[in-house]
Tab-separated table of C-alpha atoms and ligand atoms in Angstrom:
chain	number	residue	atom	x	y	z
A	1	MET	CA	52.637	77.891	130.387
A	2	THR	CA	55.124	77.114	127.595
A	3	THR	CA	58.810	76.897	128.476
A	4	THR	CA	61.380	77.094	125.693
A	5	LEU	CA	65.147	76.796	125.929
A	6	ILE	CA	67.037	78.111	122.888
A	7	LYS	CA	70.388	76.400	123.283
A	8	GLY	CA	73.834	76.840	121.775
A	9	GLY	CA	73.246	79.992	119.748
A	10	THR	CA	75.004	83.359	119.597
A	11	VAL	CA	72.855	86.023	121.224
A	12	VAL	CA	73.174	89.386	119.451
A	13	ASN	CA	71.974	92.569	121.119
A	14	ALA	CA	72.582	96.136	119.954
A	15	ASP	CA	75.551	96.504	122.290
A	16	PHE	CA	76.977	93.010	122.695
A	17	GLU	CA	76.995	89.482	121.322
A	18	SER	CA	77.891	86.271	123.157
A	19	GLN	CA	77.534	82.501	123.101
A	20	ALA	CA	74.532	82.058	125.349
A	21	ASP	CA	71.377	80.051	125.939
A	22	VAL	CA	68.015	81.799	126.255
A	23	LEU	CA	65.302	80.529	128.585
A	24	ILE	CA	61.724	81.644	127.930
A	25	GLU	CA	58.923	81.046	130.418
A	26	GLY	CA	55.479	82.048	129.175
A	27	GLU	CA	55.721	85.485	127.540
A	28	THR	CA	59.036	86.536	129.099
A	29	ILE	CA	62.733	85.877	128.766
A	30	VAL	CA	63.830	84.693	132.217
A	31	ALA	CA	67.503	83.821	131.732
A	32	VAL	CA	70.319	84.440	129.245
A	33	GLY	CA	73.686	82.786	129.772
A	34	PRO	CA	75.928	79.781	129.097
A	35	ASN	CA	74.973	76.182	129.876
A	36	ILE	CA	71.393	76.707	131.064
A	37	ASP	CA	69.778	73.362	131.944
A	38	ALA	CA	66.405	72.630	130.394
A	39	PRO	CA	63.606	72.657	132.978
A	40	ALA	CA	61.335	69.607	132.917
A	41	GLY	CA	58.899	69.767	130.020
A	42	ALA	CA	60.765	72.547	128.262
A	43	GLU	CA	60.864	72.691	124.450
A	44	VAL	CA	64.578	72.682	123.583
A	45	VAL	CA	65.649	74.360	120.319
A	46	ASP	CA	69.101	73.668	118.899
A	47	ALA	CA	70.460	77.087	117.949
A	48	SER	CA	74.001	75.996	117.101
A	49	GLY	CA	75.317	77.879	114.084
A	50	SER	CA	72.502	80.423	114.363
A	51	TYR	CA	72.057	83.862	115.885
A	52	VAL	CA	69.429	84.719	118.483
A	53	LEU	CA	68.153	88.245	117.809
A	54	PRO	CA	65.562	90.553	119.382
A	55	GLY	CA	62.362	90.502	117.341
A	56	GLY	CA	62.374	93.218	114.696
A	57	ILE	CA	60.491	96.449	115.335
A	58	ASP	CA	59.083	98.227	112.264
A	59	PRO	CA	58.276	101.792	113.371
A	60	HIS	CA	56.440	102.703	110.161
A	61	THR	CA	53.530	100.694	108.690
A	62	HIS	CA	50.065	101.490	107.349
A	63	MET	CA	47.848	98.439	107.601
A	64	GLN	CA	44.435	98.826	105.890
A	65	LEU	CA	44.968	102.561	105.505
A	66	PRO	CA	42.135	104.449	103.748
A	67	PHE	CA	44.134	106.629	101.329
A	68	MET	CA	43.768	108.359	97.936
A	69	GLY	CA	40.287	106.962	97.365
A	70	THR	CA	40.986	103.353	98.258
A	71	VAL	CA	42.113	101.195	101.224
A	72	ALA	CA	45.497	99.495	101.569
A	73	SER	CA	45.078	95.783	100.791
A	74	GLU	CA	47.049	94.503	103.816
A	75	ASP	CA	45.137	94.400	107.085
A	76	PHE	CA	46.371	94.206	110.664
A	77	TYR	CA	46.131	90.427	110.807
A	78	THR	CA	47.691	89.528	107.464
A	79	GLY	CA	50.299	92.278	107.797
A	80	THR	CA	51.482	91.311	111.271
A	81	ALA	CA	51.518	87.638	110.248
A	82	ALA	CA	53.712	88.450	107.251
A	83	ALA	CA	55.906	90.599	109.479
A	84	MET	CA	56.644	87.656	111.781
A	85	ALA	CA	57.478	85.450	108.795
A	86	GLY	CA	60.206	88.009	108.194
A	87	GLY	CA	61.391	88.288	111.819
A	88	THR	CA	59.516	91.464	112.807
A	89	THR	CA	57.472	91.071	115.998
A	90	THR	CA	56.271	94.633	116.712
A	91	ILE	CA	54.918	97.308	114.387
A	92	ILE	CA	54.175	100.972	115.038
A	93	ASP	CA	51.348	101.976	112.734
A	94	PHE	CA	49.620	105.346	112.241
A	95	VAL	CA	46.281	106.761	113.251
A	96	ILE	CA	45.547	109.337	110.530
A	97	PRO	CA	42.481	111.437	111.402
A	98	SER	CA	40.695	113.283	108.619
A	99	PRO	CA	40.913	117.067	108.971
A	100	GLN	CA	38.281	118.236	111.495
A	101	GLN	CA	37.899	114.682	112.862
A	102	SER	CA	38.440	114.169	116.594
A	103	ILE	CA	41.891	112.619	116.948
A	104	LEU	CA	40.619	110.616	119.926
A	105	GLU	CA	37.760	109.217	117.849
A	106	ALA	CA	40.174	108.305	115.052
A	107	TYR	CA	42.464	106.640	117.608
A	108	ASP	CA	39.569	104.490	118.842
A	109	THR	CA	38.713	103.497	115.256
A	110	TRP	CA	42.262	102.337	114.524
A	111	ARG	CA	42.440	100.521	117.863
A	112	GLY	CA	39.360	98.591	116.735
A	113	TRP	CA	40.942	97.670	113.407
A	114	ALA	CA	44.123	96.504	115.126
A	115	GLU	CA	42.339	94.076	117.488
A	116	LYS	CA	42.949	91.331	114.892
A	117	SER	CA	46.732	91.803	114.910
A	118	ALA	CA	48.794	88.662	115.338
A	119	SER	CA	51.799	90.561	116.714
A	120	ASP	CA	52.177	93.427	119.169
A	121	TYR	CA	51.519	96.917	117.812
A	122	SER	CA	51.452	100.561	118.762
A	123	PHE	CA	50.385	103.834	117.116
A	124	HIS	CA	51.787	107.194	116.167
A	125	VAL	CA	48.897	109.667	115.895
A	126	ALA	CA	48.899	112.120	112.983
A	127	ILE	CA	47.963	115.760	113.555
A	128	THR	CA	46.214	116.789	110.348
A	129	TRP	CA	44.453	119.949	111.587
A	130	TRP	CA	44.415	122.226	114.613
A	131	ASP	CA	42.174	123.804	117.168
A	132	GLU	CA	41.939	123.768	120.951
A	133	SER	CA	40.220	120.363	120.914
A	134	VAL	CA	43.212	118.818	119.133
A	135	ARG	CA	45.489	120.301	121.764
A	136	GLU	CA	43.350	118.856	124.545
A	137	GLU	CA	43.052	115.429	122.956
A	138	MET	CA	46.810	115.199	122.389
A	139	GLY	CA	47.050	115.458	126.164
A	140	VAL	CA	44.567	112.633	126.670
A	141	LEU	CA	46.410	110.432	124.160
A	142	ALA	CA	49.755	111.160	125.800
A	143	ARG	CA	48.623	110.800	129.406
A	144	GLU	CA	46.059	107.997	129.107
A	145	ARG	CA	46.529	106.070	125.826
A	146	GLY	CA	50.282	105.473	125.687
A	147	VAL	CA	50.951	107.713	122.697
A	148	ASN	CA	54.322	109.487	122.821
A	149	SER	CA	54.713	110.335	119.117
A	150	PHE	CA	52.648	112.625	116.917
A	151	LYS	CA	53.013	112.524	113.116
A	152	HIS	CA	52.953	115.465	110.699
A	153	PHE	CA	52.571	115.136	106.935
A	154	MET	CA	54.154	118.140	105.198
A	155	ALA	CA	53.019	116.651	101.863
A	156	TYR	CA	49.594	115.648	100.471
A	157	LYS	CA	48.092	119.106	99.907
A	158	ASN	CA	44.263	119.279	100.030
A	159	ALA	CA	44.283	116.051	102.077
A	160	ILE	CA	46.313	115.563	105.266
A	161	MET	CA	49.050	118.173	104.799
A	162	CYS	CA	50.061	120.379	107.758
A	163	ASP	CA	50.938	124.035	107.176
A	164	ASP	CA	53.485	125.806	109.380
A	165	GLU	CA	50.780	126.990	111.764
A	166	VAL	CA	49.768	123.410	112.524
A	167	LEU	CA	53.418	122.342	112.788
A	168	VAL	CA	54.219	125.115	115.269
A	169	ASN	CA	51.133	124.502	117.403
A	170	SER	CA	51.538	120.750	117.423
A	171	PHE	CA	55.308	120.734	117.976
A	172	SER	CA	54.843	123.106	120.915
A	173	ARG	CA	52.209	120.833	122.414
A	174	ALA	CA	54.355	117.755	121.885
A	175	ARG	CA	57.163	119.400	123.835
A	176	GLU	CA	54.839	120.286	126.709
A	177	LEU	CA	53.758	116.649	126.865
A	178	GLY	CA	57.246	115.171	126.574
A	179	ALA	CA	56.320	113.607	123.236
A	180	LEU	CA	58.150	113.267	119.904
A	181	ALA	CA	57.124	115.031	116.729
A	182	THR	CA	57.548	112.748	113.715
A	183	VAL	CA	57.486	114.130	110.179
A	184	HIS	CA	56.902	113.152	106.570
A	185	ALA	CA	59.150	115.849	105.130
A	186	GLU	CA	58.217	116.905	101.616
A	187	ASN	CA	57.101	120.412	100.661
A	188	GLY	CA	53.526	119.693	99.606
A	189	GLU	CA	53.050	123.051	97.867
A	190	LEU	CA	56.057	122.423	95.612
A	191	VAL	CA	54.889	118.864	94.892
A	192	TYR	CA	51.455	120.165	93.918
A	193	ARG	CA	52.907	122.772	91.561
A	194	LEU	CA	55.424	120.370	89.965
A	195	GLN	CA	52.761	117.682	89.504
A	196	GLN	CA	50.634	120.175	87.585
A	197	GLU	CA	53.535	121.350	85.425
A	198	ILE	CA	54.662	117.811	84.595
A	199	PHE	CA	51.167	116.590	83.828
A	200	ASP	CA	50.554	119.625	81.588
A	201	LYS	CA	53.694	118.662	79.658
A	202	GLY	CA	51.905	115.436	78.772
A	203	ILE	CA	53.855	113.222	81.190
A	204	THR	CA	51.012	111.215	82.706
A	205	GLY	CA	52.770	107.910	83.500
A	206	PRO	CA	54.546	106.761	86.702
A	207	GLU	CA	57.775	108.421	85.491
A	208	GLY	CA	56.097	111.718	86.372
A	209	HIS	CA	55.985	110.799	90.069
A	210	PRO	CA	59.710	111.210	90.911
A	211	LEU	CA	59.938	114.244	88.645
A	212	SER	CA	57.359	115.987	90.856
A	213	ARG	CA	59.210	115.172	94.102
A	214	PRO	CA	62.926	115.895	93.560
A	215	PRO	CA	65.326	115.647	96.536
A	216	GLU	CA	65.242	119.425	97.003
A	217	VAL	CA	61.544	119.167	97.889
A	218	GLU	CA	62.386	116.739	100.696
A	219	GLY	CA	65.487	118.638	101.763
A	220	GLU	CA	63.572	121.905	102.202
A	221	ALA	CA	60.872	120.309	104.328
A	222	ALA	CA	63.353	118.309	106.382
A	223	ASN	CA	65.317	121.423	107.205
A	224	ARG	CA	62.164	123.423	107.964
A	225	ALA	CA	60.807	120.771	110.325
A	226	ILE	CA	64.184	120.484	112.061
A	227	ARG	CA	64.504	124.247	112.477
A	228	ILE	CA	60.988	124.625	113.821
A	229	ALA	CA	61.731	121.840	116.285
A	230	GLU	CA	65.000	123.508	117.265
A	231	VAL	CA	63.406	126.865	118.000
A	232	LEU	CA	60.600	125.258	119.994
A	233	GLY	CA	62.799	122.706	121.769
A	234	THR	CA	60.841	119.688	120.494
A	235	PRO	CA	62.560	116.368	119.750
A	236	VAL	CA	61.869	115.457	116.115
A	237	TYR	CA	61.975	112.189	114.142
A	238	LEU	CA	62.104	112.222	110.344
A	239	VAL	CA	60.434	109.217	108.754
A	240	HIS	CA	61.618	107.691	105.437
A	241	THR	CA	64.690	109.869	104.939
A	242	SER	CA	65.362	109.089	101.283
A	243	CYS	CA	67.984	111.493	99.934
A	244	ILE	CA	71.229	113.380	100.511
A	245	ASP	CA	69.402	116.694	100.884
A	246	ALA	CA	67.395	115.497	103.883
A	247	LEU	CA	70.309	113.526	105.353
A	248	GLU	CA	72.446	116.682	105.307
A	249	ALA	CA	69.806	118.558	107.303
A	250	VAL	CA	69.683	115.740	109.847
A	251	THR	CA	73.467	115.519	110.072
A	252	ARG	CA	73.964	119.254	110.632
A	253	ALA	CA	71.392	119.303	113.417
A	254	ARG	CA	72.681	116.196	115.162
A	255	LEU	CA	76.263	117.429	115.047
A	256	GLU	CA	75.047	120.535	116.837
A	257	GLY	CA	73.471	118.398	119.542
A	258	GLN	CA	69.862	118.920	118.548
A	259	ARG	CA	67.515	116.095	119.466
A	260	VAL	CA	66.847	114.841	115.919
A	261	PHE	CA	66.261	111.215	114.947
A	262	ALA	CA	65.869	109.808	111.444
A	263	GLU	CA	64.631	106.640	109.798
A	264	VAL	CA	65.494	105.033	106.475
A	265	LEU	CA	63.352	102.513	104.609
A	266	SER	CA	65.008	99.236	103.617
A	267	GLN	CA	63.792	99.738	100.045
A	268	HIS	CA	65.360	103.203	99.739
A	269	LEU	CA	68.725	101.595	100.559
A	270	VAL	CA	68.709	99.121	97.649
A	271	ILE	CA	66.332	100.331	94.882
A	272	SER	CA	66.975	103.286	92.562
A	273	ASP	CA	64.695	105.492	90.443
A	274	LYS	CA	65.365	103.472	87.305
A	275	VAL	CA	62.300	101.431	88.222
A	276	TYR	CA	60.085	104.299	87.025
A	277	ARG	CA	61.460	103.996	83.462
A	278	ASN	CA	60.084	100.439	83.104
A	279	GLU	CA	58.014	100.266	79.910
A	280	ASP	CA	55.499	98.026	81.650
A	281	TRP	CA	53.062	100.458	83.307
A	282	ASP	CA	52.194	98.111	86.189
A	283	GLN	CA	55.857	97.413	86.914
A	284	ALA	CA	56.606	101.148	87.102
A	285	ALA	CA	53.455	102.094	89.033
A	286	GLY	CA	54.201	99.401	91.644
A	287	TYR	CA	57.099	101.587	92.868
A	288	VAL	CA	55.069	104.781	93.285
A	289	MET	CA	55.561	105.795	96.887
A	290	SER	CA	56.603	109.032	98.584
A	291	PRO	CA	59.344	110.049	98.873
A	292	PRO	CA	60.143	108.296	95.581
A	293	PHE	CA	63.080	106.006	94.832
A	294	ARG	CA	66.151	108.109	94.115
A	295	PRO	CA	69.182	108.041	91.762
A	296	HIS	CA	71.911	105.646	92.859
A	297	GLN	CA	74.161	108.137	94.692
A	298	HIS	CA	71.462	108.603	97.309
A	299	GLN	CA	71.549	104.908	98.235
A	300	ASN	CA	75.268	105.129	98.991
A	301	ALA	CA	74.718	108.196	101.154
A	302	LEU	CA	71.889	106.505	103.055
A	303	TRP	CA	74.101	103.493	103.845
A	304	ARG	CA	76.758	105.913	105.122
A	305	GLY	CA	74.050	107.603	107.197
A	306	LEU	CA	73.158	104.271	108.769
A	307	GLN	CA	76.798	103.345	109.357
A	308	SER	CA	77.636	106.706	110.907
A	309	GLY	CA	74.614	106.667	113.214
A	310	MET	CA	73.034	109.726	111.598
A	311	LEU	CA	70.158	107.415	110.636
A	312	GLN	CA	69.085	105.326	113.620
A	313	THR	CA	66.193	103.146	112.501
A	314	THR	CA	65.022	101.170	109.473
A	315	ALA	CA	61.376	100.718	108.538
A	316	THR	CA	59.224	99.734	105.572
A	317	ASP	CA	56.322	102.200	105.318
A	318	HIS	CA	54.360	99.039	104.456
A	319	CYS	CA	51.310	100.446	102.656
A	320	CYS	CA	50.041	97.941	100.085
A	321	PHE	CA	48.067	98.713	96.942
A	322	CYS	CA	47.469	95.892	94.454
A	323	VAL	CA	47.943	96.273	90.703
A	324	ASP	CA	44.274	97.067	90.076
A	325	GLN	CA	44.386	99.736	92.792
A	326	LYS	CA	47.515	101.333	91.311
A	327	ARG	CA	45.645	101.433	87.961
A	328	MET	CA	43.364	104.114	89.448
A	329	GLY	CA	46.128	106.387	88.118
A	330	LEU	CA	46.343	104.813	84.667
A	331	ASP	CA	45.802	108.165	82.954
A	332	ASP	CA	47.239	110.403	85.644
A	333	PHE	CA	50.242	109.543	87.829
A	334	ARG	CA	48.888	111.909	90.508
A	335	LYS	CA	46.099	109.409	91.145
A	336	ILE	CA	48.279	106.330	91.641
A	337	PRO	CA	47.859	105.389	95.333
A	338	ASN	CA	51.213	106.013	97.009
A	339	GLY	CA	52.698	103.082	98.857
A	340	THR	CA	54.760	99.889	98.658
A	341	SER	CA	55.102	96.697	100.693
A	342	GLY	CA	58.080	95.217	102.565
A	343	VAL	CA	57.204	94.307	106.161
A	344	GLU	CA	58.189	90.665	105.483
A	345	ASP	CA	61.406	91.496	103.626
A	346	ARG	CA	63.078	94.285	105.617
A	347	MET	CA	65.302	92.200	107.907
A	348	GLY	CA	66.425	89.749	105.196
A	349	VAL	CA	67.232	92.628	102.828
A	350	LEU	CA	69.223	94.467	105.511
A	351	TRP	CA	71.148	91.321	106.526
A	352	THR	CA	71.979	90.437	102.921
A	353	HIS	CA	72.927	93.966	101.795
A	354	GLY	CA	74.096	95.249	105.155
A	355	VAL	CA	75.734	92.497	107.241
A	356	ASN	CA	76.902	90.201	104.430
A	357	THR	CA	78.538	93.114	102.613
A	358	GLY	CA	80.306	94.350	105.754
A	359	ARG	CA	78.382	97.640	105.830
A	360	LEU	CA	76.812	96.738	109.184
A	361	SER	CA	78.033	94.572	112.042
A	362	ARG	CA	75.546	92.164	113.567
A	363	THR	CA	75.102	94.425	116.591
A	364	GLU	CA	74.509	97.419	114.300
A	365	PHE	CA	71.930	95.325	112.436
A	366	VAL	CA	70.066	94.710	115.717
A	367	ALA	CA	70.264	98.403	116.599
A	368	ALA	CA	68.854	99.406	113.221
A	369	THR	CA	66.095	96.786	113.023
A	370	SER	CA	64.961	96.725	116.637
A	371	ALA	CA	66.769	98.298	119.592
A	372	ASN	CA	66.978	101.909	118.388
A	373	ALA	CA	63.285	102.069	117.554
A	374	ALA	CA	62.511	100.569	120.961
A	375	LYS	CA	64.648	103.246	122.678
A	376	ILE	CA	63.455	106.220	120.628
A	377	PHE	CA	59.787	105.316	121.068
A	378	ASN	CA	60.194	104.278	124.719
A	379	MET	CA	59.555	100.539	124.565
A	380	TYR	CA	63.066	99.483	125.653
A	381	PRO	CA	64.061	97.119	127.298
A	382	LYS	CA	60.629	95.470	127.255
A	383	LYS	CA	61.200	95.326	123.495
A	384	GLY	CA	64.422	95.481	121.482
A	385	CYS	CA	66.751	93.236	123.500
A	386	ILE	CA	67.413	89.667	124.576
A	387	ALA	CA	67.633	90.026	128.369
A	388	PRO	CA	65.887	88.671	131.466
A	389	GLY	CA	62.574	90.473	131.964
A	390	ALA	CA	62.170	91.427	128.316
A	391	ASP	CA	59.199	90.241	126.273
A	392	ALA	CA	60.113	86.984	124.571
A	393	ASP	CA	60.162	88.512	121.096
A	394	VAL	CA	62.956	86.392	119.672
A	395	VAL	CA	64.216	85.458	116.211
A	396	LEU	CA	66.414	82.445	115.476
A	397	TRP	CA	68.386	83.809	112.565
A	398	ASP	CA	69.918	81.363	110.047
A	399	PRO	CA	72.839	83.178	108.403
A	400	SER	CA	73.176	80.566	105.673
A	401	GLY	CA	69.481	80.230	104.923
A	402	THR	CA	68.400	81.575	101.546
A	403	ARG	CA	65.191	82.946	100.050
A	404	THR	CA	64.268	84.396	96.683
A	405	ILE	CA	61.767	87.186	97.239
A	406	SER	CA	58.628	86.889	95.124
A	407	LYS	CA	54.995	87.978	95.118
A	408	ASP	CA	54.226	84.315	94.394
A	409	THR	CA	55.659	83.104	97.697
A	410	HIS	CA	55.509	86.028	100.128
A	411	HIS	CA	52.867	86.180	102.857
A	412	GLN	CA	51.981	89.834	102.248
A	413	ARG	CA	48.522	90.542	100.903
A	414	ILE	CA	49.580	92.219	97.662
A	415	ASP	CA	50.125	90.944	94.117
A	416	PHE	CA	53.398	92.822	93.664
A	417	ASN	CA	56.783	92.796	95.381
A	418	ILE	CA	59.256	95.661	95.006
A	419	TYR	CA	62.154	93.232	95.643
A	420	GLU	CA	60.899	90.638	93.103
A	421	GLY	CA	63.652	88.097	92.360
A	422	MET	CA	66.100	89.412	94.989
A	423	GLU	CA	68.215	86.588	96.437
A	424	LEU	CA	68.564	86.771	100.211
A	425	GLU	CA	71.242	85.048	102.291
A	426	GLY	CA	70.307	85.181	105.952
A	427	VAL	CA	66.698	84.501	106.929
A	428	PRO	CA	64.591	84.007	110.064
A	429	ALA	CA	64.327	80.278	110.815
A	430	MET	CA	62.020	80.704	113.818
A	431	THR	CA	60.133	83.645	115.336
A	432	TRP	CA	58.622	83.856	118.816
A	433	MET	CA	56.283	86.688	119.728
A	434	ARG	CA	55.882	87.091	123.492
A	435	GLY	CA	56.952	83.469	123.850
A	436	LYS	CA	54.548	82.061	121.236
A	437	LEU	CA	56.217	80.336	118.273
A	438	THR	CA	54.661	82.008	115.235
A	439	TRP	CA	57.105	81.148	112.449
A	440	ASN	CA	58.873	77.802	112.208
A	441	ARG	CA	61.042	77.118	109.178
A	442	GLY	CA	58.408	78.036	106.617
A	443	GLU	CA	55.340	77.267	108.679
A	444	LEU	CA	53.400	80.385	109.710
A	445	MET	CA	51.402	79.951	112.910
A	446	ALA	CA	50.256	83.513	113.484
A	447	GLU	CA	47.113	83.745	115.550
A	448	LYS	CA	44.544	86.429	114.784
A	449	GLY	CA	44.076	88.687	117.804
A	450	HIS	CA	47.097	87.414	119.739
A	451	GLY	CA	48.833	90.766	119.404
A	452	LYS	CA	48.603	93.356	122.160
A	453	TYR	CA	48.718	97.141	122.080
A	454	VAL	CA	52.027	98.493	123.398
A	455	ASP	CA	51.688	101.534	125.643
A	456	ARG	CA	54.468	104.018	125.016
A	457	PRO	CA	54.761	106.509	127.911
A	458	CYS	CA	55.957	110.037	127.246
A	459	PHE	CA	59.500	111.024	128.119
A	460	ALA	CA	60.744	113.232	130.921
A	461	PRO	CA	59.987	116.889	130.207
A	462	TYR	CA	62.399	118.122	127.578
A	463	TRP	CA	65.362	119.562	129.465
A	464	GLU	CA	66.034	123.235	128.780
A	465	SER	CA	69.756	122.511	128.802
A	466	VAL	CA	69.743	120.685	125.460
A	467	LYS	CA	68.052	123.510	123.613
A	468	ARG	CA	70.528	125.614	121.609
A	469	ARG	CA	68.624	128.791	122.396
A	470	ASN	CA	69.795	128.378	125.972
A	471	ASP	CA	73.219	129.573	124.929
A	472	LEU	CA	71.579	132.986	124.742
A	473	ALA	CA	70.916	135.191	127.761
A	474	GLU	CA	67.310	135.263	128.913
A	475	PRO	CA	65.628	137.957	126.791
A	476	THR	CA	64.550	141.057	128.772
A	477	ALA	CA	62.679	144.230	127.846
A	478	VAL	CA	64.747	147.425	127.313
A	479	VAL	CA	63.853	150.229	129.726
A	480	ARG	CA	63.341	153.448	127.715
A	481	LYS	CA	62.476	157.060	128.408
A	482	PRO	CA	58.849	157.846	127.403
A	483	VAL	CA	58.567	159.141	123.857
A	484	ALA	CA	58.120	162.956	123.975
B	501	LIG	O1	53.315	108.888	103.067
B	501	LIG	C1	53.176	107.846	103.724
B	501	LIG	O2	54.019	107.498	104.528
B	501	LIG	C2	51.975	106.962	103.563
B	501	LIG	C3	50.772	107.701	103.066
B	501	LIG	C4	52.336	105.755	102.689
B	501	LIG	N1	52.606	106.072	101.304
B	501	LIG	C5	53.814	106.423	100.816
B	501	LIG	O3	53.952	106.652	99.619
B	501	LIG	N2	54.847	106.552	101.609
B	502	LIG	ZN1	55.137	109.309	104.544
B	503	LIG	ZN1	54.093	106.220	105.909
């Protein structure tokens, strides 16, 4: 068993930072505190001048996803290896059953694909259709497979889009199970209509993509999903909140005490929609993802959302399509596979543009990159903190280390990088995943298959008291005289 003593660093958790040593025995943190003596045979790491952070948790990735007629280029091994090079030690990916496919069968398929992961991983399961069998199998997944979050795509008509009937059935079931409903909030009917109109105008290039998915399309769906969840009493989590319209819906609901959580992607915080006006087709198509990159004012609002706590988590939606895959849409932007990379860059981008600019404190950075996702998806404190008993998912963070992001040097399996040329200050020097050193100052030592599936138990039954409808008296029938 490997013993490691990380000595002389500043430990940063979501709620507290302190000068402390961290002792790791095997896969677990066993002690955190000042002046810990190194046990015989221990590997001692000098952490002076560095921060010791909980390993990042990325709650939104799509490794080797079959989508839009192709398969994402990053697989579970290469993607989790790249993640650890960037300080992320756990991903939550997505099982996305085809309509009419058993969700349990799809779950087993994705579990098979993920066996090769180098880091720990878990799955949200998407509900893409509905009948009694789906209802039953959601129960099996929740009770026996450690799934406490079910995803709903309100976009992607004629593919994996949920209509309101599916949303209502699935949200109701999630509440019964004590599970979260997570949502891709874009009105797929509006997208479909706008895509057609824009294409018919002769706009066939990547610039047509954002035009077909304006913020109003996300705002409507975000509000609808939140309202459905409110009426049914289901906790809801909005993935990739990208614009003011959706953030306003989240903010209203949270201020009223509704159980709503929301995520922002690191790329939506720092990249605007000007990328779609690039005259180089490949350079513009490389940014086609949904929701699209937005005009600059939305970035400012998203940072404020993160600072105010209205947005709790950051993610990447890492879903890689290489240049030749994006070219499937060369004549029709509707056929450009939607997705971008970022699992290796998220933490460095957030430190550079969040902590170094004063937008986020170091503890807020840990909350947004690790602890909040661990709490919301019920992995805390096993994951998401530096404390005795926690998994030894640890990052030695070098605040003065620098990196220039490039497709030529990143570890992600894609020939494009949305942050190309971005200068980072603040990088992971070393990454341990359950006590195993996987990244050491530029040397990647990820081991295929070393990752484990993380069970995520459901939550306590959703308490009636937090539902707004409980302010109302219990409805009763009116007693009437028989009609003459
Ligand atoms: O919509 C998603 O989250 C998946 C299909 C990745 N693609 C994307 O454009 N976000
Ligand atoms: Zn999505
Ligand atoms: Zn996604």
